[in-house]
Short mmCIF file of N, CA and C in Angstrom, two decimals:
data_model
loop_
_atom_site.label_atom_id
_atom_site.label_comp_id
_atom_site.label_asym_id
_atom_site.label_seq_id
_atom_site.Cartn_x
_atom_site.Cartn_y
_atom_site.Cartn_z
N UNK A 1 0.85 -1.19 0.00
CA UNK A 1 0.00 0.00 0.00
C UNK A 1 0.89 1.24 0.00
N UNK A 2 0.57 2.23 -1.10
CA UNK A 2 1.30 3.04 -0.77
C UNK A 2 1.32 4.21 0.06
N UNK A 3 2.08 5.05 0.77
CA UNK A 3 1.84 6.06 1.80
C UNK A 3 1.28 7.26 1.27
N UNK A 4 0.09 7.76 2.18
CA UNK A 4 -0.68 8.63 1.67
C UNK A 4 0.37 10.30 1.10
N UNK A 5 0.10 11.47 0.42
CA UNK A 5 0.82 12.27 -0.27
C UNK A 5 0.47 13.03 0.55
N UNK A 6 1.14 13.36 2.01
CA UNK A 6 0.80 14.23 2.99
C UNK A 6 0.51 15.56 2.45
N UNK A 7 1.78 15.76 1.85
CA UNK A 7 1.59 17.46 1.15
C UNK A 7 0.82 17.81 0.12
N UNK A 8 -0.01 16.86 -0.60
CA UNK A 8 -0.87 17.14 -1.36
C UNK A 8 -2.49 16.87 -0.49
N UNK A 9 -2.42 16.44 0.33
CA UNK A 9 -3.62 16.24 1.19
C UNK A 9 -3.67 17.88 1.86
N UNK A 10 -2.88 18.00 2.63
CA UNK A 10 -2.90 19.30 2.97
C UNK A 10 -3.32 20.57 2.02
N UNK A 11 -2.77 20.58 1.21
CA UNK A 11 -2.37 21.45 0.49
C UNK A 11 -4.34 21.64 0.22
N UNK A 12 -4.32 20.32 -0.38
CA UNK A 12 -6.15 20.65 -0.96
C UNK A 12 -7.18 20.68 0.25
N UNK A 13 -6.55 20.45 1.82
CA UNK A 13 -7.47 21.26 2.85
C UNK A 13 -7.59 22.49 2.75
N UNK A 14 -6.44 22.99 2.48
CA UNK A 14 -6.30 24.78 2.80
C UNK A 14 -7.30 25.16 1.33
N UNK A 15 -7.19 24.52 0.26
CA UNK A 15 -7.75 25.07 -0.63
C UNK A 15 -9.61 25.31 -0.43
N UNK A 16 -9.44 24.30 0.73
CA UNK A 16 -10.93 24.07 0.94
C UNK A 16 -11.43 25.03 2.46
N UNK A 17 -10.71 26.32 2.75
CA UNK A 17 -10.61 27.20 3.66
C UNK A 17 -9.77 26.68 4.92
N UNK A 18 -9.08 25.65 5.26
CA UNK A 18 -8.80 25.39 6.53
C UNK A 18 -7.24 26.01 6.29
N UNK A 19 -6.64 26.33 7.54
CA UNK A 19 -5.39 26.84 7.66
C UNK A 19 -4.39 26.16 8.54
N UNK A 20 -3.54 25.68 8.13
CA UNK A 20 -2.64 24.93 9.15
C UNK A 20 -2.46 24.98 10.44
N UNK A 21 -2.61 25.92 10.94
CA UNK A 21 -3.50 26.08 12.39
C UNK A 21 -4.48 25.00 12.89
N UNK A 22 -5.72 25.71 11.89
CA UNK A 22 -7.16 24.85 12.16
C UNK A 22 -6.89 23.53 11.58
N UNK A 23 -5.73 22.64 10.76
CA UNK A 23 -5.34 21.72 10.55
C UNK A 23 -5.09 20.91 11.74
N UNK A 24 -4.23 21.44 12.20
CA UNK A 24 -2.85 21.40 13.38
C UNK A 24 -4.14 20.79 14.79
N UNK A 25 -4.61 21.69 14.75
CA UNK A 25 -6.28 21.76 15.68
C UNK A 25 -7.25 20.67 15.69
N UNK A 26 -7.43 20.31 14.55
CA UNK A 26 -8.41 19.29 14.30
C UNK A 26 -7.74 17.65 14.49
N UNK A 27 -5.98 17.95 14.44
CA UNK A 27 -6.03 16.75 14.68
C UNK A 27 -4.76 16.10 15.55
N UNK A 28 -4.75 17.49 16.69
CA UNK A 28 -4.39 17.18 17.38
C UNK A 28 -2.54 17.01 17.69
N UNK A 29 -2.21 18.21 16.85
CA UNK A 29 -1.25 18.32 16.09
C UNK A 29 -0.54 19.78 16.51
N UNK A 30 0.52 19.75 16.32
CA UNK A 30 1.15 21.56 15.94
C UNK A 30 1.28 22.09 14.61
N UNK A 31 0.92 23.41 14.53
CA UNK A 31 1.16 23.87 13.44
C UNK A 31 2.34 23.38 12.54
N UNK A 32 3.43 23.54 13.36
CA UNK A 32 4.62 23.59 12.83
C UNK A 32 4.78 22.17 12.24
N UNK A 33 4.29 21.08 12.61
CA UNK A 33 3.95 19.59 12.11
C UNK A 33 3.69 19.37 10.93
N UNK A 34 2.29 20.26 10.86
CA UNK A 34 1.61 20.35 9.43
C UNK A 34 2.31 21.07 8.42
N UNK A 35 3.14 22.22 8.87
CA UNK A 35 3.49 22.98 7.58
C UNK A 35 4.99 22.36 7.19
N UNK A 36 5.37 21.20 7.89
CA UNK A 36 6.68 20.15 7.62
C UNK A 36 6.19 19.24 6.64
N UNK A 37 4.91 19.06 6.94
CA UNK A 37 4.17 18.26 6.01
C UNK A 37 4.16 18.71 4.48
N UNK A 38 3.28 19.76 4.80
CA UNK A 38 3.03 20.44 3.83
C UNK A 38 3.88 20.68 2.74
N UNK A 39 5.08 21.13 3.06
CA UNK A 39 6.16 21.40 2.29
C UNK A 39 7.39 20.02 1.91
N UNK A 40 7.26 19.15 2.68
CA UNK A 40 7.59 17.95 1.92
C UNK A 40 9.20 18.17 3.22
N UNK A 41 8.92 18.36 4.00
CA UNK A 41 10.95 18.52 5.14
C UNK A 41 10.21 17.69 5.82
N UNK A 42 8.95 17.14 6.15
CA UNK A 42 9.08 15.86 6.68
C UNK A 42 7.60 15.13 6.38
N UNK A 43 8.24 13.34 5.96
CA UNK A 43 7.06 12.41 5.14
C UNK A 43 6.55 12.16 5.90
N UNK A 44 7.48 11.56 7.31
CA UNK A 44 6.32 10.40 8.06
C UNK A 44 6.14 11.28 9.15
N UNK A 45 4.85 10.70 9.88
CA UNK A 45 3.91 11.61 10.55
C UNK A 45 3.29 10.52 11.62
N UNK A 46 3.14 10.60 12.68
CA UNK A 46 2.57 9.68 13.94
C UNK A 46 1.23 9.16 13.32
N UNK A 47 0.53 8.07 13.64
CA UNK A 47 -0.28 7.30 13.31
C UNK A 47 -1.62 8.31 13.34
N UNK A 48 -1.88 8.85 14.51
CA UNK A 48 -2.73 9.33 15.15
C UNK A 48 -2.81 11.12 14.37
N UNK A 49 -2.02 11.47 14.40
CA UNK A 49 -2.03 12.66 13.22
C UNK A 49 -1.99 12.54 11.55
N UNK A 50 -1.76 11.13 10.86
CA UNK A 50 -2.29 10.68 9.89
C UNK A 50 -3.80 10.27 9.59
N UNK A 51 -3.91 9.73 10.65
CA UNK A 51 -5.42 9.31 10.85
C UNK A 51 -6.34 10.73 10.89
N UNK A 52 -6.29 11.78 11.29
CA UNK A 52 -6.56 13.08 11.33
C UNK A 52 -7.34 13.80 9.97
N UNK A 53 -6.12 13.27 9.68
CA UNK A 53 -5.72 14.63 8.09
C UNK A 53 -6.59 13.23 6.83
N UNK A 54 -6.52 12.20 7.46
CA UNK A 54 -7.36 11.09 6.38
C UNK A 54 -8.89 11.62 7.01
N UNK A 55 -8.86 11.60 7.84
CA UNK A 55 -10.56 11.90 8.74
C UNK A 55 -11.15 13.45 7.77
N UNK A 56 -10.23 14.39 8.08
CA UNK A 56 -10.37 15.63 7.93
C UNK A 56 -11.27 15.37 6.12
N UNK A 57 -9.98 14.61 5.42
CA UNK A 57 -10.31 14.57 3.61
C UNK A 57 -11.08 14.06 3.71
N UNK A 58 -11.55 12.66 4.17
CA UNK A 58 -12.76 12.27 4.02
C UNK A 58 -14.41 12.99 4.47
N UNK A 59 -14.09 13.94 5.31
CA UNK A 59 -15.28 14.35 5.40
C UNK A 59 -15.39 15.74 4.86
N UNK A 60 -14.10 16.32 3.99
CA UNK A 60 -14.16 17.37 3.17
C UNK A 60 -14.14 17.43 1.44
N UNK A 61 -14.84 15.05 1.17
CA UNK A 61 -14.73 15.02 -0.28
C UNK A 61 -13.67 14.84 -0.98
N UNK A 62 -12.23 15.26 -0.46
CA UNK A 62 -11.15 14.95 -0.89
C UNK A 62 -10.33 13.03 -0.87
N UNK A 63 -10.05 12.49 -2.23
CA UNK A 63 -9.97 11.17 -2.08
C UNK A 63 -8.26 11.78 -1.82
N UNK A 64 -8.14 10.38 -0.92
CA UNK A 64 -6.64 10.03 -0.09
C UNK A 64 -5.63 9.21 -2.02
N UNK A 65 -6.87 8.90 -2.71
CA UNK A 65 -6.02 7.85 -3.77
C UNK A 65 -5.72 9.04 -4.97
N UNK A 66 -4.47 9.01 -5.27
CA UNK A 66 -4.68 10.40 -6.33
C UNK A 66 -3.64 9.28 -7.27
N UNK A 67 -4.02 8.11 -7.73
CA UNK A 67 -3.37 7.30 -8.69
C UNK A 67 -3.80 7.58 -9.98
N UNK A 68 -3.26 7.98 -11.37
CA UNK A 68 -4.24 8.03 -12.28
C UNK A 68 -4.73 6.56 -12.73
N UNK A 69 -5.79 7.07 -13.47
CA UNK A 69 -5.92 5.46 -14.28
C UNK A 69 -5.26 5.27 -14.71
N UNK A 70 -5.04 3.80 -15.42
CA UNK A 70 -4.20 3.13 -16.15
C UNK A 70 -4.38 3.65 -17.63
N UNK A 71 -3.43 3.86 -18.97
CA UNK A 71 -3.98 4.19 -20.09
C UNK A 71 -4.47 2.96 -20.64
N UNK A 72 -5.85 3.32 -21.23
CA UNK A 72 -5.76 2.01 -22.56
C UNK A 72 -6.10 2.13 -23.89
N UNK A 73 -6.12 1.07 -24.19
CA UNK A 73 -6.06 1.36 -25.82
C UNK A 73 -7.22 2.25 -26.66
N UNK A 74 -8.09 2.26 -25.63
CA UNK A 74 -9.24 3.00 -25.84
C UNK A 74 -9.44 4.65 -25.70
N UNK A 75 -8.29 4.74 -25.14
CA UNK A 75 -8.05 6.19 -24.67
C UNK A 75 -7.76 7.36 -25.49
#
């Protein structure tokens, strides 16, 4: 399985009004956590503040899977 794209998860909260703050807030987190995230100076992230930011996308519509499809011949 591959590891979720912290900094692109984030990135499309804020787009959706939340601020790394109210990130940081919701899941129990420091600011300064999230915007390590955010910017890619740090991948891995405690279980419990992953679980957060998956909680957060899922109930703001945002999918965790950003794989494209496969091409096919039909395409």
């Amino acid at each position: 399985m591959d590891k979720p794209n912290w900094s692109e998860l984030i990135k499309q909260l804020i787009e959706r009004g939340y601020t790394e703050e109210s990130i940081a807030d919701a899941v129990d987190a420091t600011q300064p956590a999230i915007h390590y995230l955010k910017t890619g100076k740090t991948q891995e992230t405690k279980y419990s503040t992953g679980a957060g930011i998956i909680r957060l996308c899922t109930l703001n519509g945002i999918s965790i899977n950003h794989k494209k499809a496969p091409v096919t011949a039909n395409n």
